[in-house]
Coordinates of C-alpha atoms (C1' of nucleotides) in Angstrom, one line a residue:
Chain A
X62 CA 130.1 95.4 92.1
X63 CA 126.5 94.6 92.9
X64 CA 125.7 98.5 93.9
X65 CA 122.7 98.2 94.3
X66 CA 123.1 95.9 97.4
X67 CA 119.8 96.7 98.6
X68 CA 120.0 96.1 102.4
X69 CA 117.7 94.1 103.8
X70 CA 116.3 93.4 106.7
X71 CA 117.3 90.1 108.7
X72 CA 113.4 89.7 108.9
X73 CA 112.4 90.3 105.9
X74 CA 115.1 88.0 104.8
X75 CA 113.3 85.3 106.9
X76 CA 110.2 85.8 105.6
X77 CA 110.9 85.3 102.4
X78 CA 113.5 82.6 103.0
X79 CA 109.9 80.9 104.8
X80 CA 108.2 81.8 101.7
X81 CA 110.3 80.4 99.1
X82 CA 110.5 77.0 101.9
X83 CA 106.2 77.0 101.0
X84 CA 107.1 78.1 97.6
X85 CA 109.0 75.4 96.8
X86 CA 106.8 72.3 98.6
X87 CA 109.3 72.2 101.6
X88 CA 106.9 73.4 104.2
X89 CA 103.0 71.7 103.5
X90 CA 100.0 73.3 103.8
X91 CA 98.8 72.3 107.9
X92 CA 102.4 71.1 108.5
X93 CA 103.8 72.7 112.0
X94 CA 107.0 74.8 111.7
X95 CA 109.9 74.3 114.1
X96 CA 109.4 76.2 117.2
X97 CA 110.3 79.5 117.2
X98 CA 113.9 78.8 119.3
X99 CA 115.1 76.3 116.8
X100 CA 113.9 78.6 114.0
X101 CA 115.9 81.6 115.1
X102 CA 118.5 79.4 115.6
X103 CA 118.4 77.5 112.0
X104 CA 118.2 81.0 110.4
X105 CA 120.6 83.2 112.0
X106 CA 118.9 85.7 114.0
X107 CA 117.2 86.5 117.3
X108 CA 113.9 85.4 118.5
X109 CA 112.6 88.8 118.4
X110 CA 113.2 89.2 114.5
X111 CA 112.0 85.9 113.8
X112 CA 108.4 86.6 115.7
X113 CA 107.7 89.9 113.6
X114 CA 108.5 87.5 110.5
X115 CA 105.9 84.8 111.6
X116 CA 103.8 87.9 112.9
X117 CA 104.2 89.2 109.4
X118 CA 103.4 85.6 107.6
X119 CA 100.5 85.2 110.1
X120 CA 99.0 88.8 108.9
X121 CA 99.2 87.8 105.2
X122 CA 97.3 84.7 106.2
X123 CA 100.3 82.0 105.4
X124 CA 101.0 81.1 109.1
X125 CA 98.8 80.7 111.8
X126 CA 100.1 80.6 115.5
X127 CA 98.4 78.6 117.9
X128 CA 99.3 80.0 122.0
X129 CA 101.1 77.3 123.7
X130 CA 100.7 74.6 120.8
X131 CA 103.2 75.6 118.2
X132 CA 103.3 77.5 114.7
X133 CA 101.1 76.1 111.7
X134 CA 101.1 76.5 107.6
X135 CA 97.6 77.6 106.7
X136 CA 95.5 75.4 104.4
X137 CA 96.8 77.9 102.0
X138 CA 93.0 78.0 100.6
X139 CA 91.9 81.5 98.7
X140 CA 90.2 82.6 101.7
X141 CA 93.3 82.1 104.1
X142 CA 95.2 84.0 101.8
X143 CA 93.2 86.9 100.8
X144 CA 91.4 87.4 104.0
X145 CA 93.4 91.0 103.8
X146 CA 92.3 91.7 100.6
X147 CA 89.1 93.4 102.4
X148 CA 91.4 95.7 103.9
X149 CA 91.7 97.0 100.9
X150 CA 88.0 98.1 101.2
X151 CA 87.7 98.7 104.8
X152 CA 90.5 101.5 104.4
X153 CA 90.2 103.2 101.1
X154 CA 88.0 105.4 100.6
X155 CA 86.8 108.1 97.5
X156 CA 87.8 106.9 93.9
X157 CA 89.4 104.4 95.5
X158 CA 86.1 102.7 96.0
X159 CA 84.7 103.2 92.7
X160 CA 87.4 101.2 91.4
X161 CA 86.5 98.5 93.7
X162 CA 83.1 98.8 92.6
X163 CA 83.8 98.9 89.1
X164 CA 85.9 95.5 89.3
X165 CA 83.1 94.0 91.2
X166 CA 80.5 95.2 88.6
X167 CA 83.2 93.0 86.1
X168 CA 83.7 89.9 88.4
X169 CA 80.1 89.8 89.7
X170 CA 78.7 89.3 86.8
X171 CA 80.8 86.7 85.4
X172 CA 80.2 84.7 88.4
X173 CA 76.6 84.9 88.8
X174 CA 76.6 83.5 84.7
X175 CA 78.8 80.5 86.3
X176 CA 77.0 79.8 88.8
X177 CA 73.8 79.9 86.5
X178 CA 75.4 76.6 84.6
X179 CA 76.5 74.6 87.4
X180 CA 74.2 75.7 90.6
X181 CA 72.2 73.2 92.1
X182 CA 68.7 72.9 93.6
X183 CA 70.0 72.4 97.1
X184 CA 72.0 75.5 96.9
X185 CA 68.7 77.7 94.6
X186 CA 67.4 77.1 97.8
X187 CA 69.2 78.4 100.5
X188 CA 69.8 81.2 98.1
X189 CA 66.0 81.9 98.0
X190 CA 65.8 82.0 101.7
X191 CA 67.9 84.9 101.9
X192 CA 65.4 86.7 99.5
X193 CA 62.9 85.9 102.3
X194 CA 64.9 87.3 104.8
X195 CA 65.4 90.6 103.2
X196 CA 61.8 91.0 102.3
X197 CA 61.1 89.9 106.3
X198 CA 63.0 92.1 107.6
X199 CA 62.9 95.3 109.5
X200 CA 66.1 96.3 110.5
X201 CA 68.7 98.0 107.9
X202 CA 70.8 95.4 109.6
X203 CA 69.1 92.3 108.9
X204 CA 68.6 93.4 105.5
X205 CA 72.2 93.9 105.2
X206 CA 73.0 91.0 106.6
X207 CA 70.5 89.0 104.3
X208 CA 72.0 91.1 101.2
X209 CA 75.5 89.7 101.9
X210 CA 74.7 86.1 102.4
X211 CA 73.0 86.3 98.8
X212 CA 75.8 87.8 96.9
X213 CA 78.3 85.2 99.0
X214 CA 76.1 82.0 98.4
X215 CA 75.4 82.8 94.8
X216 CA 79.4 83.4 94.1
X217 CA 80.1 80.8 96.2
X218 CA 78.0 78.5 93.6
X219 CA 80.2 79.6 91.0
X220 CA 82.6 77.0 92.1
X221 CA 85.8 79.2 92.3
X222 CA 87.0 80.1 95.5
X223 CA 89.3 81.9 94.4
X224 CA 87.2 84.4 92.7
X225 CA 84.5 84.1 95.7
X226 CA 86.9 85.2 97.9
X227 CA 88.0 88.3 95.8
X228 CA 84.5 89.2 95.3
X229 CA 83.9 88.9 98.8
X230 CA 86.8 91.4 99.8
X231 CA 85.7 94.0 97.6
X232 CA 82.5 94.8 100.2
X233 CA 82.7 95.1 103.5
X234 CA 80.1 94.9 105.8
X235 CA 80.5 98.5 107.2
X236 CA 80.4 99.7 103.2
X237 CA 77.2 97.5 102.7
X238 CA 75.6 99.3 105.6
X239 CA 76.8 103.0 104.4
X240 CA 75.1 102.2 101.2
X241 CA 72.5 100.8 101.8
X242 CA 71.1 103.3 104.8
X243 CA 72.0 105.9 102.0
X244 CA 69.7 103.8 99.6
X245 CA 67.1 103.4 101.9
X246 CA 66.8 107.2 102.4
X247 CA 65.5 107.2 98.8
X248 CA 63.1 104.8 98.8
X249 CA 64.7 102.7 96.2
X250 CA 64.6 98.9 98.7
X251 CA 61.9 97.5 96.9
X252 CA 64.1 98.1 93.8
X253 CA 66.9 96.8 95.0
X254 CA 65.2 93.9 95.9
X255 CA 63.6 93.5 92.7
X256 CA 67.3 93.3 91.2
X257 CA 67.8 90.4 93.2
X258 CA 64.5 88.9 92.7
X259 CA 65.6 88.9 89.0
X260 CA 69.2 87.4 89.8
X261 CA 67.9 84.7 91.4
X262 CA 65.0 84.1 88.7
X263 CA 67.9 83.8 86.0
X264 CA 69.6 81.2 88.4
X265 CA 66.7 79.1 88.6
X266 CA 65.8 79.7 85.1
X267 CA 69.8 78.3 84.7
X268 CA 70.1 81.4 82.3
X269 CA 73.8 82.6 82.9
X270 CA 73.1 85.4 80.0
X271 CA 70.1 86.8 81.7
X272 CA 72.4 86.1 85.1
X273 CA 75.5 88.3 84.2
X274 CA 73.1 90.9 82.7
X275 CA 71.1 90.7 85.9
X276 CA 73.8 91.1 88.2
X277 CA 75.4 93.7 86.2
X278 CA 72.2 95.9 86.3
X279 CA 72.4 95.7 89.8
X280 CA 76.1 96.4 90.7
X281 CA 75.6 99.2 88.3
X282 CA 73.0 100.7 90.3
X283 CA 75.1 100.4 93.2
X284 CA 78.0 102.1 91.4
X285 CA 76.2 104.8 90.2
X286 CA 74.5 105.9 93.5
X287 CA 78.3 105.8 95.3
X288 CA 79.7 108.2 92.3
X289 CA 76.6 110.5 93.1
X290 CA 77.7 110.8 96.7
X291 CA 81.0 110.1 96.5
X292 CA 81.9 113.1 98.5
X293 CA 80.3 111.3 101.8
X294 CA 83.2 108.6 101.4
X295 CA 86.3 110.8 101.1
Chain B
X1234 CA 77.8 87.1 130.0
X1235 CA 80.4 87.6 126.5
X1236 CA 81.1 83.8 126.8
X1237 CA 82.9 84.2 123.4
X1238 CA 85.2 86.5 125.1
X1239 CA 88.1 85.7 122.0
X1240 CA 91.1 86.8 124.2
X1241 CA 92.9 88.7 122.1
X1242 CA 96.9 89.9 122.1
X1243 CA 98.0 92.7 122.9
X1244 CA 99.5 92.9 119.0
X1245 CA 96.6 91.8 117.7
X1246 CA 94.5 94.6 119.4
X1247 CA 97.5 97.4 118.6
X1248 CA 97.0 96.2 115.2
X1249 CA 93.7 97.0 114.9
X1250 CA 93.7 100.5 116.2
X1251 CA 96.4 101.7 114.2
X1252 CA 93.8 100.4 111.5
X1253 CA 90.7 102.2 112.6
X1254 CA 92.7 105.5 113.0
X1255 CA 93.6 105.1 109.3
X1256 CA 90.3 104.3 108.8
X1257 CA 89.0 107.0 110.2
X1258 CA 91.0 109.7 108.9
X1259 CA 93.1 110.2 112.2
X1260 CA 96.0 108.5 110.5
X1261 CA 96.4 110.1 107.0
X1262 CA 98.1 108.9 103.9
X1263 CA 102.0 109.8 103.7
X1264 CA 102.0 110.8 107.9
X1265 CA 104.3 110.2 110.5
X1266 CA 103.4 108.2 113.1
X1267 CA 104.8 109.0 116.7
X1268 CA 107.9 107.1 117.5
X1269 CA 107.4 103.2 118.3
X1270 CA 108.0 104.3 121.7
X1271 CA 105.7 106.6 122.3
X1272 CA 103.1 104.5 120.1
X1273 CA 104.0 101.7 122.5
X1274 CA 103.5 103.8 125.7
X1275 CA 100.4 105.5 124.5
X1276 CA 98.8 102.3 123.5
X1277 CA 99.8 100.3 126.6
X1278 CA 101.9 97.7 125.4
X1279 CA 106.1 97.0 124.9
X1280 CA 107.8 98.2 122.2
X1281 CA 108.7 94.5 120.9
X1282 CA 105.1 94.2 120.9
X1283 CA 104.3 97.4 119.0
X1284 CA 106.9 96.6 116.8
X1285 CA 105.0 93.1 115.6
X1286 CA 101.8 95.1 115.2
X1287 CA 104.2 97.5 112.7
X1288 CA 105.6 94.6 110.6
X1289 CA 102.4 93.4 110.1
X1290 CA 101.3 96.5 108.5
X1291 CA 104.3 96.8 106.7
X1292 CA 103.6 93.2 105.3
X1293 CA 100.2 94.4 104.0
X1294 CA 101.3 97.8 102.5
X1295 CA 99.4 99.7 105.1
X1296 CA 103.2 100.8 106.8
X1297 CA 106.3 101.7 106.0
X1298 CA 109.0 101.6 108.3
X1299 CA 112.2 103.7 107.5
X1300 CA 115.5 103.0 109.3
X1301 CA 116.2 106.2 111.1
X1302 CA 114.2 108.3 110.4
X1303 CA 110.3 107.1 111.8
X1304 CA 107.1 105.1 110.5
X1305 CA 104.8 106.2 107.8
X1306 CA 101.5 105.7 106.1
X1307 CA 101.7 104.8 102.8
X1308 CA 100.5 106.4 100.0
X1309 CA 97.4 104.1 100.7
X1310 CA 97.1 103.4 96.5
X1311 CA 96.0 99.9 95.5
X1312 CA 99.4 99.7 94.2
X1313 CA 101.1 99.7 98.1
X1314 CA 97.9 97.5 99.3
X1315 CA 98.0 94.8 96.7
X1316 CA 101.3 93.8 96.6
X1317 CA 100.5 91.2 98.5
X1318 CA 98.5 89.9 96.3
X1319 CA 100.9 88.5 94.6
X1320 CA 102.1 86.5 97.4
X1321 CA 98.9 84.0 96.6
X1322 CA 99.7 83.9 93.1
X1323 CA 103.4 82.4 94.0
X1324 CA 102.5 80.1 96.6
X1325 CA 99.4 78.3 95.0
X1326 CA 99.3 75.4 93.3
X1327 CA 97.2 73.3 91.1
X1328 CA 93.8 73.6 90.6
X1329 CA 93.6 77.0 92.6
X1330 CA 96.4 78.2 89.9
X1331 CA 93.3 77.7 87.4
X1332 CA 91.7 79.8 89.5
X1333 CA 93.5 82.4 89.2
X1334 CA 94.0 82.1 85.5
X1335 CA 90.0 82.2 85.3
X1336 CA 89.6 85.3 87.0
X1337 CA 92.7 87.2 85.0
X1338 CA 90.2 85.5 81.8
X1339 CA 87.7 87.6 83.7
X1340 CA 89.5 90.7 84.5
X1341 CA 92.0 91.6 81.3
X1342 CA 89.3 91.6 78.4
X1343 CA 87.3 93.9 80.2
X1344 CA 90.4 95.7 81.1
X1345 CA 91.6 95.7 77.4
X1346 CA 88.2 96.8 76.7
X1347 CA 87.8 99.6 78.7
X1348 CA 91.7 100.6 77.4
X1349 CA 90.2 100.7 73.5
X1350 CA 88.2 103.3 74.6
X1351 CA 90.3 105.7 75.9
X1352 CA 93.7 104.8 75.1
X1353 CA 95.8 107.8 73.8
X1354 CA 98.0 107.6 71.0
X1355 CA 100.9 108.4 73.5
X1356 CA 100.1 104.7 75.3
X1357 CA 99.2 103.3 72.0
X1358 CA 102.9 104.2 70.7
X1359 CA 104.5 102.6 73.9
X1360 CA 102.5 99.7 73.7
X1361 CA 103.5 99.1 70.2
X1362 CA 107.2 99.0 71.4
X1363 CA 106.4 96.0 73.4
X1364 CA 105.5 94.2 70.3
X1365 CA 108.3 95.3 68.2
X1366 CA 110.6 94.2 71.2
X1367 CA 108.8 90.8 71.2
X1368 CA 109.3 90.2 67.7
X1369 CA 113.0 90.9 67.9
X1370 CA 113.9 89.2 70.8
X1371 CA 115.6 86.0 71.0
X1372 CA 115.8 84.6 74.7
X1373 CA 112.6 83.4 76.3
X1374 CA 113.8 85.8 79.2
X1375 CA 113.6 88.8 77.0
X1376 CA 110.3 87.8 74.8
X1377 CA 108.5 86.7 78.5
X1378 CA 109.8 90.6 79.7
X1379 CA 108.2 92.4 76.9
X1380 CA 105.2 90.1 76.8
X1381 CA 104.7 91.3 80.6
X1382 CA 105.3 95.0 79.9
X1383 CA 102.8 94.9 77.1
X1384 CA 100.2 93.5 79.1
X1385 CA 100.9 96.5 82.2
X1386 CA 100.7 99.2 79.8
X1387 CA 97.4 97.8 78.5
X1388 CA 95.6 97.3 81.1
X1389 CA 97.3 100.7 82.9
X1390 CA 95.5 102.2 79.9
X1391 CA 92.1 101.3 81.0
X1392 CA 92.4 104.0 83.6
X1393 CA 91.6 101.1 87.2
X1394 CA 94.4 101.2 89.1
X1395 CA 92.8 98.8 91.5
X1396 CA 91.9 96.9 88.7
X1397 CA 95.6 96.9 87.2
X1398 CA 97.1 96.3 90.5
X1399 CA 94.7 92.9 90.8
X1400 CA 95.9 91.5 86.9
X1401 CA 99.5 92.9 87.9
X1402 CA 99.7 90.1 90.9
X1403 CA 97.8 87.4 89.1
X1404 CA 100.4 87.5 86.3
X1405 CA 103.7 86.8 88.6
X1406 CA 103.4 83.6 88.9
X1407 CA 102.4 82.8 85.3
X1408 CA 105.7 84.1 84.5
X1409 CA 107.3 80.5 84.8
X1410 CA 104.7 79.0 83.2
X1411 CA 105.0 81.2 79.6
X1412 CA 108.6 80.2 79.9
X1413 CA 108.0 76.8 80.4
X1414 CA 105.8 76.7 77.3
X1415 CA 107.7 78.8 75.1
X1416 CA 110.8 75.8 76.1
X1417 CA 108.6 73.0 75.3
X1418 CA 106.4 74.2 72.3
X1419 CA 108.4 76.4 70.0
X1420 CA 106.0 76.8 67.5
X1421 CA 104.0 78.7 69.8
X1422 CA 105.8 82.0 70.0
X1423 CA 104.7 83.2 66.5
X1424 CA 101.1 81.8 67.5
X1425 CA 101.4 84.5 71.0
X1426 CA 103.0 87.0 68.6
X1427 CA 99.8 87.4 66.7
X1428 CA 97.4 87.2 69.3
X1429 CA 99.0 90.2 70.7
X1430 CA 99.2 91.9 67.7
X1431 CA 95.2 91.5 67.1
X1432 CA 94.7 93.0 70.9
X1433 CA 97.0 96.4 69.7
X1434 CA 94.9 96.2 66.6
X1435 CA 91.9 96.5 68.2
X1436 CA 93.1 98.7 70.7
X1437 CA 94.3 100.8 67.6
X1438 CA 90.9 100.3 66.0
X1439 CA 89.4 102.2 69.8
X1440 CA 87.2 98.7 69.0
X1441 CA 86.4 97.8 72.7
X1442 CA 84.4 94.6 71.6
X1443 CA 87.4 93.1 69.6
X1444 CA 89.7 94.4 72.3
X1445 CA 87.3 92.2 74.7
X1446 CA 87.5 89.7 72.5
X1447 CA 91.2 89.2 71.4
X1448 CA 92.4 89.3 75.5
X1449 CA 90.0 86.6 75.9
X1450 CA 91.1 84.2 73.6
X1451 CA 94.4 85.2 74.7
X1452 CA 94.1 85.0 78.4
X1453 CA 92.1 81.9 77.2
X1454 CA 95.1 79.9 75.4
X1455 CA 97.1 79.8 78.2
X1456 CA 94.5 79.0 80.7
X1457 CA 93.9 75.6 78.3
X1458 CA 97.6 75.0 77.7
X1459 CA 97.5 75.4 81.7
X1460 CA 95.0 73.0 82.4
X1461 CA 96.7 70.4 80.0
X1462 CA 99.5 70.7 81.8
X1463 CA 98.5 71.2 85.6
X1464 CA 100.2 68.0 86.7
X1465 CA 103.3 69.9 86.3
X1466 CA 102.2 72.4 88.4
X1467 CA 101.1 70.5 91.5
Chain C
dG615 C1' 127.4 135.5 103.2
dG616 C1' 127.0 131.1 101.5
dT617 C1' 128.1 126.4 101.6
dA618 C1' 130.1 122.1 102.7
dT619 C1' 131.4 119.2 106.4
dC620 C1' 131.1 117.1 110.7
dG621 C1' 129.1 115.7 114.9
dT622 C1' 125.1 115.3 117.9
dT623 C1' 120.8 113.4 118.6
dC624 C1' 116.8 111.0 117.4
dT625 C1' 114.7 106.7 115.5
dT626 C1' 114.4 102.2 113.7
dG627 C1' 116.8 97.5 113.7
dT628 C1' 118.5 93.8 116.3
dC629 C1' 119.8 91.1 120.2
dT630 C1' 119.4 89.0 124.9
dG631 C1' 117.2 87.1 128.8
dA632 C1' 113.5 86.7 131.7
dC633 C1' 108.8 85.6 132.9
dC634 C1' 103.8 84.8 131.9
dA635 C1' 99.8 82.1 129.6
dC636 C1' 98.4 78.3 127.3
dT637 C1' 98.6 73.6 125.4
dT638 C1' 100.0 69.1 125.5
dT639 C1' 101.3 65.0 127.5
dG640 C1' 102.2 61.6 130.8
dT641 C1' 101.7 60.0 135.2
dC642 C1' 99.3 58.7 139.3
dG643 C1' 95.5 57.3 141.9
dG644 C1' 90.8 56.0 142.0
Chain D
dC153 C1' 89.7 52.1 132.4
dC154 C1' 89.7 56.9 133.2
dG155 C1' 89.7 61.3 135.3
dA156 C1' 92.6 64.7 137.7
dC157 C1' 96.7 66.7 138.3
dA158 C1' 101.5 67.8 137.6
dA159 C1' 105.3 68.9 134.5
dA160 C1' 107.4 70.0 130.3
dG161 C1' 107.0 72.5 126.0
dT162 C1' 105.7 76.6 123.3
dG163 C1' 104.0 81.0 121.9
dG164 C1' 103.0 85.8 124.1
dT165 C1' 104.8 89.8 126.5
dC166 C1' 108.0 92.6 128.7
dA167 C1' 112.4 95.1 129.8
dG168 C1' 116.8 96.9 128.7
dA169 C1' 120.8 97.4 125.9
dC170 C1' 123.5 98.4 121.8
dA171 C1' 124.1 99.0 116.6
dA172 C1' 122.8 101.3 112.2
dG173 C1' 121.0 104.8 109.7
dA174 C1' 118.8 109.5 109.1
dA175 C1' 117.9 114.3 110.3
dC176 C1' 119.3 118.5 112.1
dG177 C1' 122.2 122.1 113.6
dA178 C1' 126.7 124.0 114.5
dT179 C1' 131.0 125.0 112.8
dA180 C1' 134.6 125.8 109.7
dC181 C1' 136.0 126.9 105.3
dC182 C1' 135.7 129.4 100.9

DNA sequence: GGTATCGTTCTTGTCTGACCACTTTGTCGG
DNA sequence: CCGACAAAGTGGTCAGACAAGAACGATACC
């Protein structure tokens, strides 16, 4: 009866017993959780097992514990929660990242045509400034800098946070930078910025056709330079 | 000097080592790590410490902990990383449930797209099962079952497994919802019948443009139903 | 000689209790 | 009224101990 009796954990039986209290509306988003005596005590186990639970909840970006003031539910937004999706692309590495660059050359796209039917002139704007910061600047890591806070604020005016926080995962910084010194080795900048120029032009032109072909043009570049040296990122 | 000094813990800081070595290739897929007591010692902090740091890992796929006999790297595949993934699927609510069922919109007909053209008949055959097993079930259980299987296989056929691990945790939590609509609105199930027999068609056909097309009204029905129906869901 | 079984030893899992670091709160004195 | 200080509450860290499971080797049996 019931072979299969996988044992578990008393910890990871807490942490999904304080999922399923979230799950279920029991525990709010913001709402303090008993302390961590009274929750070792409620549940059944030590104090030692219920900290690598939280510990565990606070990694995935459910919990959030404050020194000294008690334990907290996250907002539960999209970026609480997938804030380790990145790790994802701070830790893989070889095809691994081709598939991450592949789903980004898919979810970009779409979200710079969304952003094309709904952006606004306030947030053209800011977007344009970051054009002006890439063509100002001097250091690979301006530039990169500038590069990232395009892509973000033009997702971000898609109006899904969801999907702006996926698409935000799936480069890191540090992978931006690899690229993008490899990029700069072959002269190809003022191409690259080009490709944004042509983003942003389809934005302003509210366009999303011209805006998901855009943005896939230039993704794709990306894509095809990392499976050309895809042997540096084994 | 360093005003923003962000004191760190000690778990925090082991947590991010054990991370760099991964991600620099000290720490390999599928190793042994050194005991938590010698991980603890080397590192400078208790083992109850060192063993937080672990859990957390182990909550985001990075680590697996074996009882008895040590602690590994995973297999590193997006498989082992996104599993958590699912975890926001389950625990959101409301409008960021939308969300999420506009990015699978996204993601599955370009998935189903990119299976048309390079499904083999071997796939094809299995995924034909699925429909055959949806036609001659009887309990929402065992229609909802098949109706996720077919799905997997599709999008496993497009040849992303980062990209089929993403879909894969974006569809948990949907699984209430198709039960909850096949409960309510009977007629429907001979209406979701067909729309998946026009995706294996197409898929059939190695047509990746009706593939593309097919998922998306697909994925598209449910995200409407869904919206109609979101107060439930709050 | 080969193999199965048992026992030792190593490793993770759990518990307990203590103390430290930080936050919050309330009280006291100006 | 308010600022400073003291006290209580809470998470963070540490140390040591034992239980539970796994791996390995020795031993006994065939």
């Amino acid at each position: 009866m019931d072979q299969k009796a996988a044992k578990i954990s008393v910890t990871q039986r807490a942490i999904e017993q304080i999922k399923a209290m979230i799950a279920e509306g029991e525990l709010r988003a913001g709402q303090r959780l008993p302390t961590e005596r009274d929750l070792s005590a409620d549940l059944g186990l030590s104090r030692s097992s219920m900290r690598e639970a939280i510990r565990a909840l606070t990694a995935m970006g459910v919990l959030e514990a404050r020194h000294g003031a008690g334990v907290y539910v996250t907002q539960l937004a999209p970026s609480d929660l997938l804030e380790t999706f990145g790790v994802v692309a701070e830790i893989s590495r070889g095809a691994t990242l081709v598939e991450l660059l592949q789903i980004r050359r898919i979810l970009e796209p779409a979200a710079t045509s969304m952003a094309a039917a709904r952006v606004t002139d306030a947030q053209l704007a800011v977007i344009h400034t970051h054009l002006e910061e890439m063509a100002a600047s001097e250091q690979i890591e301006e530039f990169v800098a500038a590069d990232l806070a395009f892509h973000r604020d033009v997702v971000a005016a898609a109006g899904n946070a969801t999907l702006a926080a996926i698409i935000d995962g799936l480069s890191t910084r540090t992978f931006r930078a690899r690229v993008w010194r490899g990029q700069k080795e072959k002269g190809v900048l003022s191409q690259m910025h080009l490709e944004h120029v042509r983003i942003y032009r389809a934005l302003a032109a509210r366009d999303p056709e011209a805006a998901s072909a855009a943005a896939a043009v230039h993704v794709g570049e990306v894509e095809n330079w990392l499976r050309e040296n895809i042997a540096d990122f084994e």
